[in-house]
Structures are given as structure tokens and as C-alpha cells.
């Protein structure tokens, strides 16, 4: 990994998780000169804690499910074509929880990624009988990605600055100036960081969680998910994820022993572990929007736009071209619980939008969250 020289960049990307790495990768492919900055280390945020299961969404035929499954197909191909070494392609078995799940899955089959097969309970091997009583869907293309390895690989050949906490975005003479770096544009890939007032209007929420690495002699030949995920065993190690802890900041309890124990008990109810030694517990946060779609696009100067067009608060329409924006500043965030599934697809859309006038679907762009923010403002 290189360190940055003092020079002018097209974009400074703040945040070196899967969001920032994906943006850097695609902008670089478009010939943009980028630098990636992180207050800590590469993949030190939620991305480093993730189990990084690449799993489709099932049991629903909603537009959101279709979006996730398109992103799944895109990302599997993307990782295979470019970062195959980091991909554990054992396939993923999604066990159903109820009889109703099976009905819902059948209805939504047309938006499932290709290469799937419904398995009857008696066809499922390696797992406890009781856990499989409604059968499951096996996705041959399902995988687990080595989260830290793939992010480092995506950033190869790209300038990276670690241990640089960006607190102020100073824009002067057509450039952002950050600790000796000059960049014509900024991409904020910081999740729900409190450092940036500019992102408040997105109303992002955090859900914290744990992944546990376990040593066991049990050999599971595929990845699986029911109410928690269990990876295939590699060199005697199995990853189990993840807990879901909203409102972490307001919780006094610090060790989350109960949440972790509950998750491990669930895993034990699916798989007979031959030896079970906890090697490591990873903790991090996911961030998501109120409608769960990721958010990407130009950063709206929410306060100035509302000052100029206060009637937006009451629902009057103003074309988004007339909004006030921070100069050449973009965001790529709200990746939720499937950041590794979604980020390659959404980063490609953003890079195409910036470099090639590509459109951002209105379900993904910043405007929808701004309009919700404007409505909230009128209620306060
Ligand atoms: C326990 C757990 C399990 C998960 N399991 C899966 C899974 O199985 N499959 C899946 O696809 N996804 C999974 N996820 C979700 C996935 O990890 C997230 O969606 C993804 O990591 C979000 O990536 P990000 O780059 O937006 O955020 P992050 O990885 O958190 O990166 C943000 C970066 O910004 C940096 N930063 C913040 N503020 C500043 C600043 N002011 N200056 C400089 N740098 C700054 C941080 O240091 C951090 O490195 C899981 C998440 C968790 C926590």
C-alpha cells in the first residue's frame, strides 16, 4: 500500500471500508486520481468486523429484494472476475424458519439469483434435523469474502493515508484542502460518522454487531444462514455472525455477553460442533437508511436549500437541480447489513454518474432522504 505524496487529486475518498474501497476502485477504473483517507486503518470500521457472507435475500418478492439480488449477482461476478483469491465459493444454504417462509419463497422465486435449488429436509446433510424441518434454498454462487483481504486488494496501486482524522472539509480556490492534500472533489464513505454535519440530513442509523471466530473439528462444507450465519470450516475455523444491537450508544451494558451467548446457542442448535473454542470476537457497526436502500450521490446543503425554498417542508416540489449542493461532494453510504453484497454495484453506479453522466435511480439518490429530512424539520 502506497502513502500519498503531496499532489492534486481528482477525489479524496474519506473512509477505507468496503464503501470507500469500492468507490476508489471504480473511480480509478475511470482514470480518476484518487486518495483514500482513514482516521484509523484500512478496514478498521464495520467492514473489518463483518462475516462478509455474500448471500441473496429470500422470502419476498418486493422491489427491495429484487435490488439486493441484482446487487448479489453483480458483486459475485465482480469478486470472481477481479478478486477470486479472496472468495470462499462454498455456496450458501438458507434454511427456512416456517411453513409460511416456504410459501413466500416460492412466490418470490422469479427474483432469486440463478443457480438455486430448494432442498427438502431429508436432502440436507451436515446439519441438525430439527433446524432443517422446513427445508432450505441452496445458492451455488453464495460465498464468503475475506473482508480485510479484499479491501486491501481493491486499494492496491491507490494512494492511501491512514491515521488521518478528517474533521473539517475546507474548500478554497476550487479544491478541498486536507492536511497538505488537495482534491477537486470529496466522496464521503464514512458510514454514520458524527464528524460530518453535512450528512445529518440522511438520518442514518447504526446497528452494532459481533462476529465470533470459533475453533472446531467439525467440517461444514458449505456456508449457511438461518437466524445467524455459519461459514464453511477452513483450517478448523468457523465464523459465526452476527448479533444485532441498535441504540448501542444508550446502552450501559458493555460486554454484550448475553447477545453473544444467544447467537452461539443458535449456531449450536443448527450444527453439532466437535469442540468449540472461541478464538476471537469482532465488534463493529453497520449503518442504514430509513428505507434500507443505500444512499449515493451529491451531498445536498440541506440548511441552505431549506432556507431558499422553505415551502419544500410543506411538500411543495422544487426540481433537485435547483437545490444547494456542497461543491463536488458526494456520499456513498447506508450499506446496511449487506455492505459487501451491495457496495460494488452502488459504487459502480456512482462512478458512472460522476464520470460518465450515468443516472442514479431515485430509490438510491440523496434527494429522497432530504425530502424526509425536510418533513421532519417541519415537525420539530
Ligand atoms: C458484525 C457485522 C457483521 C456483518 N456481516 C455482514 C455480512 O455477512 N455480509 C455483508 O455483506 N455485510 C455484513 N456486514 C455489514 C457490512 O460490514 C457493512 O455494511 C459495511 O462494512 C459498511 O461499510 P462502510 O465502508 O460504509 O463502513 P465502515 O467499514 O465502517 O468504514 C467507514 C470508515 O470511515 C472511517 N472514518 C469515519 N469517520 C472518519 C473521519 N472523520 N475521518 C477519516 N476516516 C473516517 C472509519 O475509520 C471507517 O474505517 C456486517 C457488519 C457487522 C458489524
PDB file of C-alpha atoms in Angstrom, residues 166-183 186 198 327 329:
ATOM      1  CA  UNK A 166     -10.763  14.448   8.843  1.00  0.00           C
ATOM      2  CA  UNK A 167     -12.884  16.833  10.878  1.00  0.00           C
ATOM      3  CA  UNK A 168     -13.301  19.855   8.630  1.00  0.00           C
ATOM      4  CA  UNK A 169     -13.879  19.954   4.894  1.00  0.00           C
ATOM      5  CA  UNK A 170     -12.218  23.206   3.816  1.00  0.00           C
ATOM      6  CA  UNK A 171     -12.975  24.249   0.231  1.00  0.00           C
ATOM      7  CA  UNK A 172     -10.800  27.028  -1.210  1.00  0.00           C
ATOM      8  CA  UNK A 173      -9.838  28.036  -4.751  1.00  0.00           C
ATOM      9  CA  UNK A 174     -11.758  25.139  -6.300  1.00  0.00           C
ATOM     10  CA  UNK A 175     -10.175  22.469  -4.061  1.00  0.00           C
ATOM     11  CA  UNK A 176     -10.684  20.651  -0.788  1.00  0.00           C
ATOM     12  CA  UNK A 177      -7.615  21.009   1.436  1.00  0.00           C
ATOM     13  CA  UNK A 178      -6.940  18.254   3.938  1.00  0.00           C
ATOM     14  CA  UNK A 179      -3.626  18.143   5.776  1.00  0.00           C
ATOM     15  CA  UNK A 180      -1.482  19.063   2.791  1.00  0.00           C
ATOM     16  CA  UNK A 181      -3.649  17.144   0.324  1.00  0.00           C
ATOM     17  CA  UNK A 182      -5.599  18.929  -2.359  1.00  0.00           C
ATOM     18  CA  UNK A 183      -8.538  17.295  -4.081  1.00  0.00           C
ATOM     19  CA  UNK A 186     -14.741  14.542  -1.993  1.00  0.00           C
ATOM     20  CA  UNK A 198     -23.058  17.780   6.028  1.00  0.00           C
ATOM     21  CA  UNK A 327     -19.204  21.710  -4.328  1.00  0.00           C
ATOM     22  CA  UNK A 329     -19.037  16.477  -2.746  1.00  0.00           C
TER      23      UNK A 329
END
